[in-house]
XYZ file of C-alpha atoms in Angstrom:
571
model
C 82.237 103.568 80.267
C 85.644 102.813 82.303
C 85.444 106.245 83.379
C 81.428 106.348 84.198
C 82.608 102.759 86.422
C 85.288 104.230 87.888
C 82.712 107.073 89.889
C 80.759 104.365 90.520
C 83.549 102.544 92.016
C 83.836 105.738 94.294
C 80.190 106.343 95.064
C 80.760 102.339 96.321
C 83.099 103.629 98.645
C 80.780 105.963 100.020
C 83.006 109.142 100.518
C 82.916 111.593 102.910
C 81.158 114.420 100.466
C 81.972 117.628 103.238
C 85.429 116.316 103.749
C 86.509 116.304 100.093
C 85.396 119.766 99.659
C 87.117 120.257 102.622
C 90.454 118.888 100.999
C 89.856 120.736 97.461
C 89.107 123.858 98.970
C 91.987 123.350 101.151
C 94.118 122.366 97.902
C 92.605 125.288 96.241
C 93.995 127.580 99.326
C 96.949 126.231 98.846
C 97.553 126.899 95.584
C 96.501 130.274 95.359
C 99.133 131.217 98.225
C 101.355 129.571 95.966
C 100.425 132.247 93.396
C 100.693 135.297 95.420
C 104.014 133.741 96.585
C 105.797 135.382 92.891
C 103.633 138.525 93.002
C 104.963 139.176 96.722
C 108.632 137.975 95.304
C 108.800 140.523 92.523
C 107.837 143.150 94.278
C 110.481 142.333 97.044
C 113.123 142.273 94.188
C 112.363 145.696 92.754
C 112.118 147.306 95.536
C 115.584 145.667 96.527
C 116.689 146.779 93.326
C 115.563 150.416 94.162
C 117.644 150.510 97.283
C 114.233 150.098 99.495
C 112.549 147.859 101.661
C 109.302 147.190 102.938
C 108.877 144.757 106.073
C 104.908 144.359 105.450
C 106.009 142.247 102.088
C 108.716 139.864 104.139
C 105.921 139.194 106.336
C 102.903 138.647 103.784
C 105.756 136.248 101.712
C 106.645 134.223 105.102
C 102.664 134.454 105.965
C 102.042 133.013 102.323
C 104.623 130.422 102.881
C 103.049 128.989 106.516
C 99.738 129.144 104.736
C 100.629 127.131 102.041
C 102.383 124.553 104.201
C 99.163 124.422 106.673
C 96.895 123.830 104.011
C 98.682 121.037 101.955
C 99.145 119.612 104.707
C 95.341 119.611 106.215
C 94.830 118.575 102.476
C 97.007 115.983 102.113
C 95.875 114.334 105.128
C 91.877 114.976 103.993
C 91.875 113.035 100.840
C 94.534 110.589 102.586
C 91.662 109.885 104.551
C 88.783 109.972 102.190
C 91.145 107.597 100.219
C 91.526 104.902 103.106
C 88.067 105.169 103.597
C 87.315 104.472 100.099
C 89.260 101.829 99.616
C 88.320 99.786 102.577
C 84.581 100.128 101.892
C 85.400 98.783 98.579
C 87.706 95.774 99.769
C 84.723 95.285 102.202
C 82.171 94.828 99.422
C 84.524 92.881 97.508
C 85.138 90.833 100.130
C 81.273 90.082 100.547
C 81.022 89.562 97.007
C 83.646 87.148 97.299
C 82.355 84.820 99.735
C 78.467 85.349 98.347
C 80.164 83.805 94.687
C 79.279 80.175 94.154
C 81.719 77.080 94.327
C 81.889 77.131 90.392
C 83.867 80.391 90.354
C 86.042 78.865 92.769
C 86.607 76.363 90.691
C 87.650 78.223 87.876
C 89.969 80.732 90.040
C 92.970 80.747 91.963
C 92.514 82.156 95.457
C 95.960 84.167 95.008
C 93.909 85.583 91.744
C 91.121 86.652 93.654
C 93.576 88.094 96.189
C 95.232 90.334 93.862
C 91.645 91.547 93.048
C 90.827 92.746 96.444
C 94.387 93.871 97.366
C 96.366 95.279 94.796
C 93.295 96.430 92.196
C 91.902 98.782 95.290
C 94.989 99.950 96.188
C 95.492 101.628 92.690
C 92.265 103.243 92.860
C 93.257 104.333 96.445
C 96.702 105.866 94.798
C 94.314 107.971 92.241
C 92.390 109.056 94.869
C 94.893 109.282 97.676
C 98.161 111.199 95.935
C 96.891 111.902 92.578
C 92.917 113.748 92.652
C 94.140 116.781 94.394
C 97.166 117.397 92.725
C 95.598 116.997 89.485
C 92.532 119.974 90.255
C 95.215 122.402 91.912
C 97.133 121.622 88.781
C 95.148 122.895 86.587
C 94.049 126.032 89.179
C 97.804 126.696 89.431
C 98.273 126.732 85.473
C 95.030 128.589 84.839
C 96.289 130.904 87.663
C 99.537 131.629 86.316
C 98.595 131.674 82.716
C 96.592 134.652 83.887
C 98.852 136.442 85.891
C 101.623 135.763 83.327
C 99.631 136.966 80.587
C 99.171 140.550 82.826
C 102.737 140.718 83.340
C 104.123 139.932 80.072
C 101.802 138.247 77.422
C 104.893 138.246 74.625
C 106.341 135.499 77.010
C 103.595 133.650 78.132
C 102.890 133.265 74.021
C 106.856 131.292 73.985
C 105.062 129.081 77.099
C 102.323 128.329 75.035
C 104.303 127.171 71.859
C 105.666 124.384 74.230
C 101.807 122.465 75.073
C 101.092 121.403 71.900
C 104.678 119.585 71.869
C 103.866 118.070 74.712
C 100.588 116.814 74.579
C 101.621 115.516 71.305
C 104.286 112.912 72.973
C 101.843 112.188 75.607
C 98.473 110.918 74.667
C 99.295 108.820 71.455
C 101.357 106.248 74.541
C 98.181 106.252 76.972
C 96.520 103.539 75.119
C 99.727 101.275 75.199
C 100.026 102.263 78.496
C 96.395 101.135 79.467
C 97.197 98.102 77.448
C 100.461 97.114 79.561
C 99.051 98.000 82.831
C 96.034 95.597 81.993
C 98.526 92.722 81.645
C 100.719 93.385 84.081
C 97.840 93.109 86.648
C 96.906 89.898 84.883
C 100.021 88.204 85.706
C 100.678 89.669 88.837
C 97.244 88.013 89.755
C 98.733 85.048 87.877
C 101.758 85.359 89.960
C 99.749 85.590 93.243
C 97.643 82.583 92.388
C 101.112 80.627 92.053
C 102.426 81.624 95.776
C 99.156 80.951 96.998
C 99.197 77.154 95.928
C 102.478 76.841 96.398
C 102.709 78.310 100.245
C 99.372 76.367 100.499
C 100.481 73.186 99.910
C 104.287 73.552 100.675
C 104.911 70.406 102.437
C 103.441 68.559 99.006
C 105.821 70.463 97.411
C 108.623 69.661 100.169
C 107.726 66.032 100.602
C 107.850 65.158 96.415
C 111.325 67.756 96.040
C 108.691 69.880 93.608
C 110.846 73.207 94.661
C 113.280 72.566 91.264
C 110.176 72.866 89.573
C 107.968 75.664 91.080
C 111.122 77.849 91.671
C 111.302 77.534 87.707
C 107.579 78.020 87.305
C 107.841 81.185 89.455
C 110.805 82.492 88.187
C 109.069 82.522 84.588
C 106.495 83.996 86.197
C 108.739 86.840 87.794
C 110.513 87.876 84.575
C 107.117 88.120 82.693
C 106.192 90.561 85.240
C 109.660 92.105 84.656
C 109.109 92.536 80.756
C 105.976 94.617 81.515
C 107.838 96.668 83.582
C 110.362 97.032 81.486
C 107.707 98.048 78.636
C 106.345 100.472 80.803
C 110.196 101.603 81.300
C 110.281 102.286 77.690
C 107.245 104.532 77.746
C 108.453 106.614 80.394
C 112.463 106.409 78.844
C 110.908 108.311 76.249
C 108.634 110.187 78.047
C 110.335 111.651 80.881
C 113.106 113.166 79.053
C 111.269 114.896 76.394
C 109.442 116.758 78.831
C 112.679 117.555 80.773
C 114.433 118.706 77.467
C 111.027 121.086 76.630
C 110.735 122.275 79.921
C 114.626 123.395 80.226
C 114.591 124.602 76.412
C 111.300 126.925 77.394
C 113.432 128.091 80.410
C 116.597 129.091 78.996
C 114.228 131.497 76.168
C 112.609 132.962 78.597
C 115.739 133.560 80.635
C 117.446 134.474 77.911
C 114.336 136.526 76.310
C 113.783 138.117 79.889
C 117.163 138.815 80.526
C 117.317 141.071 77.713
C 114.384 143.052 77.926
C 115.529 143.686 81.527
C 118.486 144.497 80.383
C 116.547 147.125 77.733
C 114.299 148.655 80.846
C 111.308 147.063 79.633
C 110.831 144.411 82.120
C 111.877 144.873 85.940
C 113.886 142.286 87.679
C 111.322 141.515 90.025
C 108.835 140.552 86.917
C 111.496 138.434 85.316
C 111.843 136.310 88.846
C 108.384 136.273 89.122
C 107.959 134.766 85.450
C 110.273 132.295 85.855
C 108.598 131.266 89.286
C 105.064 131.092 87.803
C 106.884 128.896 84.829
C 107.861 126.474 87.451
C 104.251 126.274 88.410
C 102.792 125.728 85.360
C 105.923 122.940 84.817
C 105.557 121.116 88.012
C 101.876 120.252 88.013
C 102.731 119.444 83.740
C 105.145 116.632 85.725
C 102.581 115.363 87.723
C 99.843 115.240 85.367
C 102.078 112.913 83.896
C 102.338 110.399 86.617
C 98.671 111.092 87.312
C 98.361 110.018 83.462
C 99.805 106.970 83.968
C 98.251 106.128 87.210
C 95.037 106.504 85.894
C 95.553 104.161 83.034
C 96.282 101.515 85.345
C 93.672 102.614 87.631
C 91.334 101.909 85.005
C 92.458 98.186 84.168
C 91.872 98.018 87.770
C 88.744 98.940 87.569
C 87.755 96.870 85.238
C 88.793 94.070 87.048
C 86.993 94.667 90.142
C 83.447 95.773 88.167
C 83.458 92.696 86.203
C 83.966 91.057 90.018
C 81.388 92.770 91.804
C 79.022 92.113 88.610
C 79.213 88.635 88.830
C 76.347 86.316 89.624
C 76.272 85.333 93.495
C 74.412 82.036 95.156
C 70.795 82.496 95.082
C 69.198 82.984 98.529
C 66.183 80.886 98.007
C 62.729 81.898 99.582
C 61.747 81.719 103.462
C 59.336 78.962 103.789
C 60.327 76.715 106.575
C 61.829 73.812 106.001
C 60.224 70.098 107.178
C 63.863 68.066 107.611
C 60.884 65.344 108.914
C 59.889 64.220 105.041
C 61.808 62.363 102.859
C 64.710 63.682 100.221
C 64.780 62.973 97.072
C 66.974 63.210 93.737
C 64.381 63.249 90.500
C 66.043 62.963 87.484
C 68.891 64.828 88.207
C 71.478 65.100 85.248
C 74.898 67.388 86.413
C 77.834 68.892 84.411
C 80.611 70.562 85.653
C 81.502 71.851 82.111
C 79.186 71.515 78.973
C 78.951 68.231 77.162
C 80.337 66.242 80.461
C 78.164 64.813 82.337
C 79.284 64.040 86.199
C 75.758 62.709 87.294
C 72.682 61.146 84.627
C 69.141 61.066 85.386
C 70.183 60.208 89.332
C 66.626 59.121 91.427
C 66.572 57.842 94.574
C 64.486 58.816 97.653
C 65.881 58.851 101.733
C 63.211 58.935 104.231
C 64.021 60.867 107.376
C 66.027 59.904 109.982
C 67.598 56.797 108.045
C 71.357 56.059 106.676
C 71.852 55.941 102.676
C 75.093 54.979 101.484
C 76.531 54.992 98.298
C 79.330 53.186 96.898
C 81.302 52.128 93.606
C 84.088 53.439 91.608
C 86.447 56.552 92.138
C 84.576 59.422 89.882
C 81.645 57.861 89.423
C 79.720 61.032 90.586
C 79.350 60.188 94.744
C 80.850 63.420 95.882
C 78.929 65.137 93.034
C 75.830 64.459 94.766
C 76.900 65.794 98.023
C 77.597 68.907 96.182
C 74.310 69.466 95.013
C 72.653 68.495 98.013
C 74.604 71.249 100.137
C 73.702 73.564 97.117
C 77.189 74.206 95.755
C 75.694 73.866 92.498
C 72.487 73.368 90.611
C 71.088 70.199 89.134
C 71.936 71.008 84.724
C 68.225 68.638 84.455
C 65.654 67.307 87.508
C 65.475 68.669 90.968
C 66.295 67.575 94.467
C 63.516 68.126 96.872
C 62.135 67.753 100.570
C 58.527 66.898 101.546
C 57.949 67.647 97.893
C 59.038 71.421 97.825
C 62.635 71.931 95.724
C 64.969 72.672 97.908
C 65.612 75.677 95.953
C 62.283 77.508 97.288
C 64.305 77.468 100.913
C 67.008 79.609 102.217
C 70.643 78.981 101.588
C 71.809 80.108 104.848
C 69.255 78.138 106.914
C 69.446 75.202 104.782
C 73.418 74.699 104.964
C 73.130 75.367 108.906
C 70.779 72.222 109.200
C 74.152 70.381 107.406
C 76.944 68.782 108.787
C 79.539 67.601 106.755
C 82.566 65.454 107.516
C 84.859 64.221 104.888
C 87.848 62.367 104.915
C 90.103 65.498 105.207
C 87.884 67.610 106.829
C 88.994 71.139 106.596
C 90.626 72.697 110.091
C 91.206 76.755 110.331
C 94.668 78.143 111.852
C 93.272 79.153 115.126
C 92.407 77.557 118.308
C 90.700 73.734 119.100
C 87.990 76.315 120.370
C 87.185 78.238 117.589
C 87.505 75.280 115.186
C 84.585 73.476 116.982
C 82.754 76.669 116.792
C 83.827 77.591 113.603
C 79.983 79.517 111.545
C 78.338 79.465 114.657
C 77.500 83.277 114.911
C 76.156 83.872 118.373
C 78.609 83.227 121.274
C 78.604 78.957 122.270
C 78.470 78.422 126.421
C 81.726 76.054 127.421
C 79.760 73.198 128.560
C 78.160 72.952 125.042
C 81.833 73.128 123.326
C 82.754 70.258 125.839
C 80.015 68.134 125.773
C 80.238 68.188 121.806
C 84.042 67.482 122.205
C 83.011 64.289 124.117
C 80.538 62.777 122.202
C 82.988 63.034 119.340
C 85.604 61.216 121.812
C 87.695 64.656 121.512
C 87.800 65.836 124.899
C 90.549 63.079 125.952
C 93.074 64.269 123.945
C 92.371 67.671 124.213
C 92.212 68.172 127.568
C 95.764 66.449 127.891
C 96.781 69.277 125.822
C 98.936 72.028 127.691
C 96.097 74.593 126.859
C 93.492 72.375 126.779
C 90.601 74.371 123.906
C 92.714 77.368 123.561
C 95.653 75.536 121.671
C 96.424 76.404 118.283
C 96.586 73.625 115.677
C 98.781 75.266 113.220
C 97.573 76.566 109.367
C 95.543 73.318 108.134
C 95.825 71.804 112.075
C 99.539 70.693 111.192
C 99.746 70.300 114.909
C 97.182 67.407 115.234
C 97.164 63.973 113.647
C 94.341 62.969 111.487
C 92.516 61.002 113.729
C 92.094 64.383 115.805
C 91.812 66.537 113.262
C 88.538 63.882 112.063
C 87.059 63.912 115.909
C 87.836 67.876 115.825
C 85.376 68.095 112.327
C 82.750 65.813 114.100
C 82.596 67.968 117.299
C 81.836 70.570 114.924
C 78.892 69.147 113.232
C 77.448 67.604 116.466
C 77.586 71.133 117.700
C 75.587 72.984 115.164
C 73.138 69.872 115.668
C 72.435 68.970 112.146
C 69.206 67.809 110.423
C 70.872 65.826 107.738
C 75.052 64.636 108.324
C 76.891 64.010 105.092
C 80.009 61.798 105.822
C 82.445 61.502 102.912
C 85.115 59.095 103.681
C 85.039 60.247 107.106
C 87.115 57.218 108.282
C 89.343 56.343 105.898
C 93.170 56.892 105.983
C 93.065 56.308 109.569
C 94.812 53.869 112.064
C 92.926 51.108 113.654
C 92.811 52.778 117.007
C 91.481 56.243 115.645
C 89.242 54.717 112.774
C 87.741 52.734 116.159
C 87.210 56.334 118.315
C 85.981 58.217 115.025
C 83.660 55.064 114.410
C 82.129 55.767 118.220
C 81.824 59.067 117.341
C 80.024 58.966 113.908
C 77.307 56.543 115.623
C 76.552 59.425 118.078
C 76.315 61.919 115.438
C 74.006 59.929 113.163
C 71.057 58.994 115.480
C 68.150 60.235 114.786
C 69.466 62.170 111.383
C 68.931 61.602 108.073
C 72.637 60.268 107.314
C 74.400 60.070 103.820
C 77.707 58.151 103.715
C 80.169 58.052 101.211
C 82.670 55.092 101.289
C 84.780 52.796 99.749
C 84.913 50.511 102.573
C 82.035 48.571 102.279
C 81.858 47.408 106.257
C 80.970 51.005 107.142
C 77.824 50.705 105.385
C 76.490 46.966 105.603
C 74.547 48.159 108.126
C 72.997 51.008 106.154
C 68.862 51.384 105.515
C 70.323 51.513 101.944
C 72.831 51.556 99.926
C 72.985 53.017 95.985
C 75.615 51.956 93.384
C 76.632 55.033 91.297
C 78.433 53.787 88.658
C 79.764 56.365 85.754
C 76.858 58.939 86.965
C 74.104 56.480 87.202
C 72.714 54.701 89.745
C 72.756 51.063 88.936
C 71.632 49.831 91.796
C 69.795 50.143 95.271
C 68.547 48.413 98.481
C 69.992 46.766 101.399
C 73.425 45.022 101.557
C 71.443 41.384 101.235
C 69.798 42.847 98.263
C 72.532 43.776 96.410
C 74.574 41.135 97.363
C 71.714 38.688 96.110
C 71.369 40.925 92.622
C 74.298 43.077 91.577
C 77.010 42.105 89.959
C 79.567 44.755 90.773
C 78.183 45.075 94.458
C 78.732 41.536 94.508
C 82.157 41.841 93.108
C 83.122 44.841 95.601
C 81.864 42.477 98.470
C 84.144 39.374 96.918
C 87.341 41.722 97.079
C 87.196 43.381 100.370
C 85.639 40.265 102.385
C 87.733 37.824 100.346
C 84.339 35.634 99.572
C 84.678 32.509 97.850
């Protein structure tokens, strides 16, 4: 089955079928001038040994040699290329399997995993194909070739060659299933290991700022010498390995020499034949070498393998249908019940209902399930019981991409891209965005101040995570963004919190130019944000306990009431 995956891995990649023949037959060329090479040899050496010469031969044995160099090399550089090709078309639909996966994998994952996935598991299938796949077919042409020709010249000594196989294949294949086995781990923890340097680089000033590097430089050290042991395991294979078949391959030449020697010596073998034995040995014990590496490459190429078909098998989001979708009818929640992991439930038989183009707010305790429900209304995940719909069709029935383009979201760190101000207010707009739309979304998120004071203006870069700017910008940045893909409903998640006066006032501005005429949803702990809301719902442990206007709840619910007391220091 690995093997039967593996192809499939490689059809995938969608090789080049004329240019691998190209590089076998090539390969194939290649070899067989390599096996006239000893014929041409011996019969140099005899006639040497005669007291003769024949030009024609020097030039067939240098022609031979040219040959041979021209084709490996026109060879080499073939499958190089079918191999590159392979392995990008593979990173490419890994890569698009990647981003298609849904938020839960994400969740479960490491993006330094994943990484390792798409990087390093290709790039072993790329070394099978790249340095290995030739070598092993001319291999076995060069050792089926010389057997042959050995067997014409002298089959009494090609019978001593073939004592030595059995040996070897006998110290070989009982290690390629611990060898699988350790190259199955060791991927596992350098994916382990990449996952680490990707949170850790990630987040280094959290790790700076709280003097975390004692700690992570011990986590990763671990890390590092577990990776060593399984190199050292492998070590062990090939301790054993390597010199067995360098002690058979030099006992098997020093009988033959020895053997050969004599019978020249007797007049039953020529010199010439003797040379050209020992040359042909050499080719049957050189691709015997590689097979070895290619052994052990292809055990690990397997694990790879593995890895990436159990990737690009996994479940992606869901599409949805193509109906169009009426953001002019109300939303609702029916019943929905939510778990992230079995038996723990984040949200509990939520209902509530937000007619278009007004603000709903919800409010009450940290983990109660608020940002839970923004999750499943941008379709992260899917409701475990109940359904959310629009104008009475689940939302479900309409297409993911066009239903997270009528979205904008704005949290209270909303995410900003290494790159420029420019592309970050552009950022999964697909079609090219005129300048005086970039600008005029810039001002109506009270941006274009600030930015234009900038020494280059939109085309400065804010750093990995916008280090550059300071929150308040990096808020008005996020709402230039959603104002310019024009959203049908605007989810704001704490979009003002953490903020000084003077920026919470200019994001404030902002926000109120986003949200008219939308269908608005607003996280926040600070209740004054939201007084003014059409509604406001009280999620409390993953129910809603409450809904209505702020007079409402003020004149009905106790915790509302209590939340009120705190913040606006009621009597």
């Amino acid at each position: 089955m690995k093997l039967a995956d593996f192809f499939q891995l490689l059809k995938m990649g969608n090789p080049s079928k004329p240019l691998i023949a190209a590089a076998l037959f090539l390969g194939l060329l290649e070899t067989g001038a390599g096996l006239v090479v000893p014929l041409l040899t011996k019969n140099l050496i005899d006639q040497l040994s005669d007291g003769g010469i024949d030009w024609t031969i020097i030039v067939f044995l240098l022609s031979a040699f040219l040959f041979q160099t021209v084709a490996g090399g026109f060879s080499f550089y073939s499958m190089t290329y079918v191999g590159e090709n392979i392995v990008a078309r593979l990173r490419e639909n890994l890569w698009s399997r990647v981003l298609d996966l849904p938020v839960s994998y994400f969740d479960k994952h490491e993006s330094g995993e994943t990484m390792s996935r798409i990087i390093q598991d290709t790039n072993m299938v790329k070394m099978l194909v790249t340095n290995h796949f030739v070598a092993f077919l001319s291999g076995i042409v060069s050792i089926v070739g010389s057997v042959i020709i050995l067997l014409i010249i002298d089959w009494q000594i090609t019978l001593i060659m073939f004592l030595s196989v059995p040996l070897a294949l006998l110290a070989i294949l009982p290690l390629g299933k611990i060898i699988y086995k350790i190259a199955m781990q060791s991927q596992d923890e350098m994916a382990a290991f990449s996952g680490h340097l990707g949170r850790v680089l990630h987040e280094i000033r959290l790790v700076k700022a709280y003097n975390a590097q004692p700690a992570e430089e011990m986590e990763g050290k671990e890390e590092i010498r577990r990776l060593l042991r399984f190199g050292l395991k492998e070590a062990k294979i090939l301790a054993v390995v390597s010199p067995f078949m360098t002690m058979l391959i030099m006992l098997v030449v020093v009988v033959i020499i020895g053997y050969g020697g004599a019978r020249v010596a007797s007049g039953a073998m020529s010199p010439g034949s003797l040379v050209a034995i020992i040359i042909y040995l050499f080719q049957i014990v050189m691709p015997f070498s590689q097979f070895a590496s290619f052994f052990t490459t292809f055990q690990k190429t397997m694990g790879a393998t593995e890895r990436i078909v159990e990737m690009m098998k996994m479940k992606g989001e869901v599409g949805g249908g193509k109906k169009e979708i009426d953001f002019g009818k109300p939303l609702a929640f029916h019943n929905v019940s939510f778990a992230y992991e079995e038996g723990k439930m984040a949200l509990k038989a939520v209902d509530f209902t937000a007619e278009p183009g007004k603000t709903v707010a919800f409010v009450g305790p940290s983990g109660g399930g608020k940002t839970t429900i923004f999750s499943l209304i941008e379709r992260f995940y899917k409701p475990t019981e109940g359904m959310i719909t629009i104008g009475g069709e689940n939302i479900e029935a309409f297409d993911l991409h066009s239903w997270r383009g009528a979205i904008g979201y704005v949290s209270q760190e909303s995410p900003i891209i290494s790159g420029t101000i420019r592309e970050n207010i552009c950022y999964g707009i697909e079609k090219p965005v005129p300048e005086e739309k970039v600008k005029e979304a810039a001002r109506l998120a009270n941006a274009s101040e600030f930015i234009e004071k900038l020494p280059q203006g939109y085309d400065t870069e804010v750093g990995e995570r916008g280090v550059k700017l300071s929150g308040g910008q990096r808020q008005r940045i996020a709402i230039a963004r959603a104002l310019l893909r024009d959203p049908k409903l605007l989810l704001l998640d704490e979009a003002t919190s953490n903020l000084d006066s003077e920026s919470e006032g200019l994001v404030q501005e902002a926000l109120k130019n986003l949200m008219k005429g939308r269908t608005t949803f607003i996280i926040a702990h600070r209740l004054s944000t939201v007084v003014d809301a059409d509604t406001i719902i009280v999620i409390e442990d993953g129910r809603v306990t409450g809904q209505g206007t702020h007079e409402d709840l003020l004149a009905a619910h106790a915790l509302y009431q209590k939340l009120v007391k705190q913040q606006f220091k009621m009597k």
